[in-house]
GROMACS .gro file of N, CA and C in nm:
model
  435
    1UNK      N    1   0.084  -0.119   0.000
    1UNK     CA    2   0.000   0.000   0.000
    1UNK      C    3   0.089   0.125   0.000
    2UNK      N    4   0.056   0.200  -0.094
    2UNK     CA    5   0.133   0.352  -0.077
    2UNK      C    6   0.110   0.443   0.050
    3UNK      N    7   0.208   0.548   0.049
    3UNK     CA    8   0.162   0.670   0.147
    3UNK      C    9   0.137   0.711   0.120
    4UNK      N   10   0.058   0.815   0.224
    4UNK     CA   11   0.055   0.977   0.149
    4UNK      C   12   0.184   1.020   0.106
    5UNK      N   13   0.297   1.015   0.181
    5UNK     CA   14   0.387   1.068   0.118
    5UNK      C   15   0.487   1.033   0.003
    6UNK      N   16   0.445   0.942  -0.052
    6UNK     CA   17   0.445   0.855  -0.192
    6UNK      C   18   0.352   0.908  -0.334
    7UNK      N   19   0.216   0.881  -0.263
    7UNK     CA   20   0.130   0.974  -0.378
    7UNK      C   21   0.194   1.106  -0.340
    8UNK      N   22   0.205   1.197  -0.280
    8UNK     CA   23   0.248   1.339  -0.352
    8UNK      C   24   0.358   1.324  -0.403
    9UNK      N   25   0.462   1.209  -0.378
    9UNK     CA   26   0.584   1.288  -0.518
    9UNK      C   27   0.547   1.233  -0.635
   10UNK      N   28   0.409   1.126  -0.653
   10UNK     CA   29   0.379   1.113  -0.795
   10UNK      C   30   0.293   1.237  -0.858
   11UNK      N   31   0.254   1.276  -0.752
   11UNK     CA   32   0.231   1.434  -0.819
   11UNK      C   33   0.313   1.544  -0.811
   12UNK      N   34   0.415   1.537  -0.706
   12UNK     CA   35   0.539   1.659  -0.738
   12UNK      C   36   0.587   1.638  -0.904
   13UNK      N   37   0.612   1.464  -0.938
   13UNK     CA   38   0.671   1.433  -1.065
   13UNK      C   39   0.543   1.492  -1.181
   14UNK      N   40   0.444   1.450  -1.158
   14UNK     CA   41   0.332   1.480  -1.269
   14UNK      C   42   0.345   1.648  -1.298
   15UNK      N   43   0.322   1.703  -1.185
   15UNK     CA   44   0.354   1.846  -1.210
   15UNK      C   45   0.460   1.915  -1.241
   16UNK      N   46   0.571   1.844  -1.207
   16UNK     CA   47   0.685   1.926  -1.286
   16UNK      C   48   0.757   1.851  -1.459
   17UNK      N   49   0.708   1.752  -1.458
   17UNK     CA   50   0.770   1.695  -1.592
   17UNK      C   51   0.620   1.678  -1.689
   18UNK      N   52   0.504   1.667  -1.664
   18UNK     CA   53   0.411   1.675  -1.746
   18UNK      C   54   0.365   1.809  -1.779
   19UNK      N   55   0.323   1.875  -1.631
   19UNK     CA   56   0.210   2.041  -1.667
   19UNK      C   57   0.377   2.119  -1.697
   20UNK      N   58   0.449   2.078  -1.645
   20UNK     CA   59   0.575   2.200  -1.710
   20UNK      C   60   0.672   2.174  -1.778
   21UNK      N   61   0.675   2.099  -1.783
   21UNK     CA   62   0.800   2.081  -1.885
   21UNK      C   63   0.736   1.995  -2.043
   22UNK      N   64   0.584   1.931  -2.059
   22UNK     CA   65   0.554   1.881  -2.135
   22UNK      C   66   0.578   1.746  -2.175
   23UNK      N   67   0.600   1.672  -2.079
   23UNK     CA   68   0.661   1.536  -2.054
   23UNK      C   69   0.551   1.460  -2.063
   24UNK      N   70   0.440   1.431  -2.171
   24UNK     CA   71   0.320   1.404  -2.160
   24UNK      C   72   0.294   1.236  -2.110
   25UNK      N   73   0.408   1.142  -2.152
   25UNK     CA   74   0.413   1.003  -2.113
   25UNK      C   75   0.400   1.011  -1.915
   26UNK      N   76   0.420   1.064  -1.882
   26UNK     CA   77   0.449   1.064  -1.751
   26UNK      C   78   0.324   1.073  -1.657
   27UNK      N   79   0.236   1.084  -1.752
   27UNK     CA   80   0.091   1.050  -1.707
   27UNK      C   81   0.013   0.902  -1.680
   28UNK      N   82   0.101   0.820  -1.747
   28UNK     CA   83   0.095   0.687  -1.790
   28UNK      C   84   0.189   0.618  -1.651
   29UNK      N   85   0.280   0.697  -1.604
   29UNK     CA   86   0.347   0.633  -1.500
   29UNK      C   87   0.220   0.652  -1.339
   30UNK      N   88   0.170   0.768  -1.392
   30UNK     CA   89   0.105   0.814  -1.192
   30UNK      C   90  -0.070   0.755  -1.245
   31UNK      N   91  -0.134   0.745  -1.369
   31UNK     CA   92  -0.265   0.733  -1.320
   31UNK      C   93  -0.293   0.584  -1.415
   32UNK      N   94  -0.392   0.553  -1.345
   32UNK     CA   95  -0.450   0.434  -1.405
   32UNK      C   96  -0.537   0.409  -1.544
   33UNK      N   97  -0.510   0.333  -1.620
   33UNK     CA   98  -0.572   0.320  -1.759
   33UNK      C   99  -0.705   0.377  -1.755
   34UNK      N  100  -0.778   0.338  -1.625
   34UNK     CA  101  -0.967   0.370  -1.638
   34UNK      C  102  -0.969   0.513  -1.540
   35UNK      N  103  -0.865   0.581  -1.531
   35UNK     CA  104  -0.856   0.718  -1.496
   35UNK      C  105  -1.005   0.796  -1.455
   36UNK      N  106  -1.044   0.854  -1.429
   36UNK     CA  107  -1.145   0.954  -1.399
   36UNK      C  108  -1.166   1.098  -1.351
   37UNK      N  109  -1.188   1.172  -1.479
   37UNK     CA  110  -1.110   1.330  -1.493
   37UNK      C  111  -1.283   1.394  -1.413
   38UNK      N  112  -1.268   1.472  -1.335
   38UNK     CA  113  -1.404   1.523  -1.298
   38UNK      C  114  -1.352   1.680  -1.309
   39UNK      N  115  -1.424   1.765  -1.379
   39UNK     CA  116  -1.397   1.899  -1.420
   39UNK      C  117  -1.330   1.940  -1.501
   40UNK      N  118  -1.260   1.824  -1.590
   40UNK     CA  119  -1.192   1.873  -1.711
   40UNK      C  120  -1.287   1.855  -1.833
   41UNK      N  121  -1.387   1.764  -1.783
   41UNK     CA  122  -1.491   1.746  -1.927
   41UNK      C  123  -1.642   1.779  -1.807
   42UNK      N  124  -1.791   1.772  -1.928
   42UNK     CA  125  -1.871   1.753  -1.821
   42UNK      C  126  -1.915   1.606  -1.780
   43UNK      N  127  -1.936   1.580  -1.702
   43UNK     CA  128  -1.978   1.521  -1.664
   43UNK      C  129  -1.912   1.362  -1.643
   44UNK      N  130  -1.750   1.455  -1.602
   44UNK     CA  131  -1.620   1.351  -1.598
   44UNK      C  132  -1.622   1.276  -1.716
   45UNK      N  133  -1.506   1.235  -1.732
   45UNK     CA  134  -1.440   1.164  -1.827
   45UNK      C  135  -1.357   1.053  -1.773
   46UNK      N  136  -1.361   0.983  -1.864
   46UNK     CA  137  -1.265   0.831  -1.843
   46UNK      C  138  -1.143   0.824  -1.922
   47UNK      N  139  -1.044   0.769  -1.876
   47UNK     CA  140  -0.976   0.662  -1.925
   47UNK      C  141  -0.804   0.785  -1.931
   48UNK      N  142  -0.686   0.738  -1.952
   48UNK     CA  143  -0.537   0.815  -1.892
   48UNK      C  144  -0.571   0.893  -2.023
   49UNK      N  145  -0.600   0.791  -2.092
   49UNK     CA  146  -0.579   0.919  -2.288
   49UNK      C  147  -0.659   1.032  -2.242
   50UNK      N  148  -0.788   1.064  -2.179
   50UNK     CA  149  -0.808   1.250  -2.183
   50UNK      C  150  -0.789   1.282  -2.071
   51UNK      N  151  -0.686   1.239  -2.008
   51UNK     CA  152  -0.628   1.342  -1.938
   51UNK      C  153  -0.470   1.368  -1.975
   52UNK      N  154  -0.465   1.316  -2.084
   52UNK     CA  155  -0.317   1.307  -2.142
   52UNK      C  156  -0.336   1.468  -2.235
   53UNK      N  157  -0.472   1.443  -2.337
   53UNK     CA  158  -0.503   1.558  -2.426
   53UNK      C  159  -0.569   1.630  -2.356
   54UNK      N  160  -0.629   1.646  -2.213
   54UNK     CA  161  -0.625   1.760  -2.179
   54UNK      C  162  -0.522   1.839  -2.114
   55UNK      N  163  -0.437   1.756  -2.112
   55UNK     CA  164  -0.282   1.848  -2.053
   55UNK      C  165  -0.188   1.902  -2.174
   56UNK      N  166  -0.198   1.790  -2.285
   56UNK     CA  167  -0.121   1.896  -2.444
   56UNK      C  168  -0.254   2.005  -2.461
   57UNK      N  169  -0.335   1.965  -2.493
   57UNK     CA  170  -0.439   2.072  -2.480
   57UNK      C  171  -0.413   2.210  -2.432
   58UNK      N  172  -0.388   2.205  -2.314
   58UNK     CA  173  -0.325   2.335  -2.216
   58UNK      C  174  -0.201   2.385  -2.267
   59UNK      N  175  -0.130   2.297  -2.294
   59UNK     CA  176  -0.008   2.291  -2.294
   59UNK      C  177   0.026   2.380  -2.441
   60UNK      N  178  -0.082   2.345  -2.557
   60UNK     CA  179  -0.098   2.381  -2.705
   60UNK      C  180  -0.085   2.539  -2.660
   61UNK      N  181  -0.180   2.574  -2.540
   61UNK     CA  182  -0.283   2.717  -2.589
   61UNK      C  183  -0.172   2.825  -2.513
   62UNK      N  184  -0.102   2.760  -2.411
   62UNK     CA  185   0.020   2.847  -2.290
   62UNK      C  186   0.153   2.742  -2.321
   63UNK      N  187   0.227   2.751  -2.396
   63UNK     CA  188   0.373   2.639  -2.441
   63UNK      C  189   0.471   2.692  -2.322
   64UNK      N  190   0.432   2.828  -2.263
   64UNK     CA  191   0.499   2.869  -2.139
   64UNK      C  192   0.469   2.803  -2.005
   65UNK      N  193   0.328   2.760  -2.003
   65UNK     CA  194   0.284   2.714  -1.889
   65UNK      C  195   0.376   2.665  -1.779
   66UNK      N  196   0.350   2.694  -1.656
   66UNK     CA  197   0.392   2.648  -1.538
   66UNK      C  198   0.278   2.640  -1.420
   67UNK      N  199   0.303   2.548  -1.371
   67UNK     CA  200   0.237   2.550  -1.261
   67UNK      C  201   0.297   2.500  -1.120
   68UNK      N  202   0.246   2.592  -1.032
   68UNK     CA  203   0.341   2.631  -0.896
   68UNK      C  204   0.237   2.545  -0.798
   69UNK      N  205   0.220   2.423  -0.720
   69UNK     CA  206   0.176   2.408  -0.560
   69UNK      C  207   0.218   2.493  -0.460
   70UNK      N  208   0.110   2.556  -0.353
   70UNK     CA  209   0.098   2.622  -0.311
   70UNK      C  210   0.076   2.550  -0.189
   71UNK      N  211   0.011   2.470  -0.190
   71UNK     CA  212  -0.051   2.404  -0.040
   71UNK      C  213  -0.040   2.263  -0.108
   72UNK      N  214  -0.035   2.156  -0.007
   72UNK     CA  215  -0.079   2.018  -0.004
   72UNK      C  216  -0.117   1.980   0.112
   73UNK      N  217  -0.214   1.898   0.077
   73UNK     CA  218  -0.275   1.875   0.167
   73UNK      C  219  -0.317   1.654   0.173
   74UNK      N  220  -0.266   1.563   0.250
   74UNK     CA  221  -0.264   1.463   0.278
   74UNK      C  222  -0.348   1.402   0.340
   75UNK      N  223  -0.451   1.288   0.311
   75UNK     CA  224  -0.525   1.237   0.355
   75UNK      C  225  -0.575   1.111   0.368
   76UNK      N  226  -0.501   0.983   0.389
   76UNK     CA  227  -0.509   0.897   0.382
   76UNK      C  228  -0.488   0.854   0.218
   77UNK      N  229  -0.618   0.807   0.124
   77UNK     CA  230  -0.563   0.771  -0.009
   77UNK      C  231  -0.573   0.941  -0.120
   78UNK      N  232  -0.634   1.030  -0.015
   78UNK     CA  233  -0.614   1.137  -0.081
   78UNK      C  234  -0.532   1.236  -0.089
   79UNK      N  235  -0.517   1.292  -0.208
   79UNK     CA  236  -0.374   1.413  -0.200
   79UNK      C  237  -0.452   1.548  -0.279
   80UNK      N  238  -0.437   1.670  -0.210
   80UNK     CA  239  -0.541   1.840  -0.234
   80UNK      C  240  -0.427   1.905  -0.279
   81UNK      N  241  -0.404   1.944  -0.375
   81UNK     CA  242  -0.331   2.055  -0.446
   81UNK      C  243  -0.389   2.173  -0.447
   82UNK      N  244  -0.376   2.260  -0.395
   82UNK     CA  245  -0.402   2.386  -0.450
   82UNK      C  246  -0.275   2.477  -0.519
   83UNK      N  247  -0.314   2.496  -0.601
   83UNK     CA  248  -0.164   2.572  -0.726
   83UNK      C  249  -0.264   2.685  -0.784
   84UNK      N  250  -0.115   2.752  -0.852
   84UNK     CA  251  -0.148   2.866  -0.957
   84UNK      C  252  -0.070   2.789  -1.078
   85UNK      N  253  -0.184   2.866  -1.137
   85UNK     CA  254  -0.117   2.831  -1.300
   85UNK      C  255  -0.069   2.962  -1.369
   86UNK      N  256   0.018   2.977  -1.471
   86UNK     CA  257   0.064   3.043  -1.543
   86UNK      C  258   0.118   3.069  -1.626
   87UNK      N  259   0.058   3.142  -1.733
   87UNK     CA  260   0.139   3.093  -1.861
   87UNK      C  261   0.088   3.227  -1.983
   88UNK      N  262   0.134   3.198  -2.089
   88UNK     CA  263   0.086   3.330  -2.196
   88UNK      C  264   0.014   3.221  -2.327
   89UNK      N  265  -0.074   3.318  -2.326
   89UNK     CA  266  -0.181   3.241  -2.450
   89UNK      C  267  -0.105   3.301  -2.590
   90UNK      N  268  -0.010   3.212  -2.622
   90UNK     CA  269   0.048   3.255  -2.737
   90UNK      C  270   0.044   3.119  -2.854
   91UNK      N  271  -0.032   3.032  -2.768
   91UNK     CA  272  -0.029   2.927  -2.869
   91UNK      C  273  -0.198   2.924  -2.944
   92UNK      N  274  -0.235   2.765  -2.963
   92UNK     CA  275  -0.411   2.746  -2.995
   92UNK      C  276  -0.496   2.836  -2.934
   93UNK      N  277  -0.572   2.851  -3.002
   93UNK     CA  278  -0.736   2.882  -2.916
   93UNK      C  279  -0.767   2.804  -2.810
   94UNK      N  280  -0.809   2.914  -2.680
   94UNK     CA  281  -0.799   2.812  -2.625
   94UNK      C  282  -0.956   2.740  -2.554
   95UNK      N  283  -0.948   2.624  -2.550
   95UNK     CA  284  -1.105   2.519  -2.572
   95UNK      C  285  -1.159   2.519  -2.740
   96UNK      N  286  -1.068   2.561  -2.806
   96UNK     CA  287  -1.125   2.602  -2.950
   96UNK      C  288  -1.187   2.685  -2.960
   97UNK      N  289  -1.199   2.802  -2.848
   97UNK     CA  290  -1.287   2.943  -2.838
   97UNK      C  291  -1.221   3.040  -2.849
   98UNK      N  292  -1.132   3.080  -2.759
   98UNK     CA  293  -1.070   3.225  -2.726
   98UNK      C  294  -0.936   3.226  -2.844
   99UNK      N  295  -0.925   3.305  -2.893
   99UNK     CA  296  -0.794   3.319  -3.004
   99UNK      C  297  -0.705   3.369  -2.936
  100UNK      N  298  -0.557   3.368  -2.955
  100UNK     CA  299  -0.450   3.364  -2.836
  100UNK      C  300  -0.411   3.514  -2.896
  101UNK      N  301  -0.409   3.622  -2.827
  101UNK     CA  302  -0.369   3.742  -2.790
  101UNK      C  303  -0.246   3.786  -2.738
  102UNK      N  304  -0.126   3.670  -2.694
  102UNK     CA  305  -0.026   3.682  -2.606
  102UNK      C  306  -0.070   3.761  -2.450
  103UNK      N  307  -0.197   3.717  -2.432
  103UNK     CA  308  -0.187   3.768  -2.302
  103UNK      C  309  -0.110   3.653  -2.176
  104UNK      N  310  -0.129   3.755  -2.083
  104UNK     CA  311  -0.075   3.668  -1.936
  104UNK      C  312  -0.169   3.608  -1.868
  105UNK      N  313  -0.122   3.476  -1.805
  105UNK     CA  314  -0.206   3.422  -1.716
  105UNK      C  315  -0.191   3.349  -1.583
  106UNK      N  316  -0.255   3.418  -1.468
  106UNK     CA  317  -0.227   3.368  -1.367
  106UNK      C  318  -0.381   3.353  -1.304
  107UNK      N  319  -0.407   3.212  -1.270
  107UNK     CA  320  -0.458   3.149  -1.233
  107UNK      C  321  -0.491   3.048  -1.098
  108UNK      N  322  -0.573   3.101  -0.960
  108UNK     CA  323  -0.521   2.990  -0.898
  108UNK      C  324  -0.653   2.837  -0.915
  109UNK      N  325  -0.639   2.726  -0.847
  109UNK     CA  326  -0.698   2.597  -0.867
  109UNK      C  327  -0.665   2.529  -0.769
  110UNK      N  328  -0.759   2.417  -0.735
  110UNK     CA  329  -0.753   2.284  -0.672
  110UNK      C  330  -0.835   2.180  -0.755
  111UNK      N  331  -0.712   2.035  -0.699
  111UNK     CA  332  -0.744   1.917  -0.743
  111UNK      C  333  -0.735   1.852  -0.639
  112UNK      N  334  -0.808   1.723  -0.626
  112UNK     CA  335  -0.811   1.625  -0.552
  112UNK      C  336  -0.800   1.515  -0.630
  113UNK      N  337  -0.684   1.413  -0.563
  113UNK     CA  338  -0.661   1.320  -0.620
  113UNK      C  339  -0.717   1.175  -0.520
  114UNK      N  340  -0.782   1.059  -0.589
  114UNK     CA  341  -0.769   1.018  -0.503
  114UNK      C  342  -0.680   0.874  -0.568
  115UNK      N  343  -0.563   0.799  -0.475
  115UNK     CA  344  -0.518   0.689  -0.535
  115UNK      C  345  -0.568   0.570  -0.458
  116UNK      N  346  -0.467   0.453  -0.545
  116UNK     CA  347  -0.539   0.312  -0.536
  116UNK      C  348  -0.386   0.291  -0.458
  117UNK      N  349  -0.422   0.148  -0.389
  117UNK     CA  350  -0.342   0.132  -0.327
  117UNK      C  351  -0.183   0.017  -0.358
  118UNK      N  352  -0.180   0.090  -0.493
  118UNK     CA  353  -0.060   0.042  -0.577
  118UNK      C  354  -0.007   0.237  -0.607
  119UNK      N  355  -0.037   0.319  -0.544
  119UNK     CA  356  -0.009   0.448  -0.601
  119UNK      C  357  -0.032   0.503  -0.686
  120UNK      N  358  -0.136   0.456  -0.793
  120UNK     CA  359  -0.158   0.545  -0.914
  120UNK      C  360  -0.316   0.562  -0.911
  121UNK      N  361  -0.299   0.718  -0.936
  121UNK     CA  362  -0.430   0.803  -0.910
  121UNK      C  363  -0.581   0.719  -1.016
  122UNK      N  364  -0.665   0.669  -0.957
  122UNK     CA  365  -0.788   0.662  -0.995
  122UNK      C  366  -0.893   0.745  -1.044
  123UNK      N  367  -0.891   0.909  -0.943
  123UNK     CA  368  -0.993   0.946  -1.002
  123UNK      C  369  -0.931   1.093  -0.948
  124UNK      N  370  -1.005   1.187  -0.998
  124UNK     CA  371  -0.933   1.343  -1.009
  124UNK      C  372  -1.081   1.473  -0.986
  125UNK      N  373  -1.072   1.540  -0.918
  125UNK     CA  374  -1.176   1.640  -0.912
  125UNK      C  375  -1.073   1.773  -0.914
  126UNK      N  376  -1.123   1.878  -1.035
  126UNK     CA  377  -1.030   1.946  -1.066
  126UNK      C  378  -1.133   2.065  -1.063
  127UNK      N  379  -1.095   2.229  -1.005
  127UNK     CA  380  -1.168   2.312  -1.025
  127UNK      C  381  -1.047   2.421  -1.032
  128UNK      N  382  -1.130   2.528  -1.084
  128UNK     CA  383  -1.111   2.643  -1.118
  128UNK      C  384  -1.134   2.746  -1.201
  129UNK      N  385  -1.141   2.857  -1.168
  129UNK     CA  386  -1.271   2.994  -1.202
  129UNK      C  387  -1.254   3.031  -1.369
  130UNK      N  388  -1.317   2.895  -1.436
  130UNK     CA  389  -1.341   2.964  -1.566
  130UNK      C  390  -1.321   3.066  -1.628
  131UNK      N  391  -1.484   3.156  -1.569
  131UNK     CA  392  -1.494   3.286  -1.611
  131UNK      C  393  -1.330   3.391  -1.547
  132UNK      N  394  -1.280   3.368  -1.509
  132UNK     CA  395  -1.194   3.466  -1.445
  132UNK      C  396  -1.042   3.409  -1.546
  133UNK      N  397  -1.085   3.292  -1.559
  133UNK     CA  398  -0.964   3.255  -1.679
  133UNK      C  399  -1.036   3.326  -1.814
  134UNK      N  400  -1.147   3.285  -1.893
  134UNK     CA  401  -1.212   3.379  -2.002
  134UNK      C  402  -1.139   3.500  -1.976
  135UNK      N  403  -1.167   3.605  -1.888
  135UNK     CA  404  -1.181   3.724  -1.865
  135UNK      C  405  -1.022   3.773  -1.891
  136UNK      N  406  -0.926   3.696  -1.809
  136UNK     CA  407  -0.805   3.709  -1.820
  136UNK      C  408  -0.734   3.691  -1.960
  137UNK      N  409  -0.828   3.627  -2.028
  137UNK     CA  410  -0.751   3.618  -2.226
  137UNK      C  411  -0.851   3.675  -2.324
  138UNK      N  412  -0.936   3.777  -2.200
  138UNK     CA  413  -0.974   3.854  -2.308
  138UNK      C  414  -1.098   3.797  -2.413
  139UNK      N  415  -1.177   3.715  -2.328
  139UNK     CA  416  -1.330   3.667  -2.419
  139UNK      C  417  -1.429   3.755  -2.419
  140UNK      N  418  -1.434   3.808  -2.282
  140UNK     CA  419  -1.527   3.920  -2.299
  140UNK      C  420  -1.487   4.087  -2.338
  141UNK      N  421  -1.342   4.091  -2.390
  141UNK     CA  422  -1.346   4.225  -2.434
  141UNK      C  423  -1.435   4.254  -2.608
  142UNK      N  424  -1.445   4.352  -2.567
  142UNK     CA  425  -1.569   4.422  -2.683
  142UNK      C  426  -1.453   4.420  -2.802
  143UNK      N  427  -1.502   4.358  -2.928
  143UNK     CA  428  -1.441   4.360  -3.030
  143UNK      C  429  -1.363   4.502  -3.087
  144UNK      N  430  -1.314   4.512  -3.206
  144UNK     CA  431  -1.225   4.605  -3.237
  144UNK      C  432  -1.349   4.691  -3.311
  145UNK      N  433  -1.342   4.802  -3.347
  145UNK     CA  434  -1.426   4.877  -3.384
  145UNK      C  435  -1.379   4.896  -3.525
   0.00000   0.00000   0.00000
């Protein structure tokens, strides 16, 4: 059976060689084939492949991206990230909506992970303020005149 302090360095590793550096295989090392993404799609998603393309995904729209933990938090099979994200929308559209402007982005978020007791994450609850990400790349500014 893993620790808590086992599952977080599979997420210290996920977060610094996947969300930052683009190390996208490394998703395949921390979560399980039948994966379970809750807040990256609606109404959760299955399986390591979309949470693989929702991290190039991100990764497409900010190629700067970083993301910083701020807090952790340990709980038996669960592990609470709260981070900022940050990065410049100089790549894709991003969700296939917003057209990339080179703006800046700082963002904060929490995830909850919860793992199995071989260490690799089962299932994922991921939030953070949409509209305040929109707002920050510029969806709701009033077109050019």
């Amino acid at each position: 059976m893993s620790t808590p302090e086992q599952n977080k360095a599979v997420l210290e590793r996920y977060y610094e060689e996947c969300l930052n550096k683009g190390n996208l295989d490394v998703i395949y090392e921390g979560a399980t084939e039948d994966h379970i993404s809750h807040g990256t799609a609606a109404n959760g998603k299955e399986g390591v492949e979309h949470l693989k393309e929702w991290v190039r995904l991100q990764r497409a729209s900010f190629p700067d991206l970083h993301v910083t933990v701020d807090d952790w938090i340990l709980e038996g099979n669960k592990v609470v990230s709260r981070f900022t994200a940050r990065g410049t929308h100089t790549g894709d559209d991003y969700a296939g909506l917003i057209p990339a402007q080179g703006r800046k982005l700082e963002i904060p978020g929490i995830v909850i992970d919860e793992f199995n007791d071989e260490g690799k994450i089962v299932e994922s609850w991921f939030s953070m303020d949409s509209y305040d990400l929109a707002t920050q790349l510029g969806a709701f500014d009033a077109p050019p005149a």
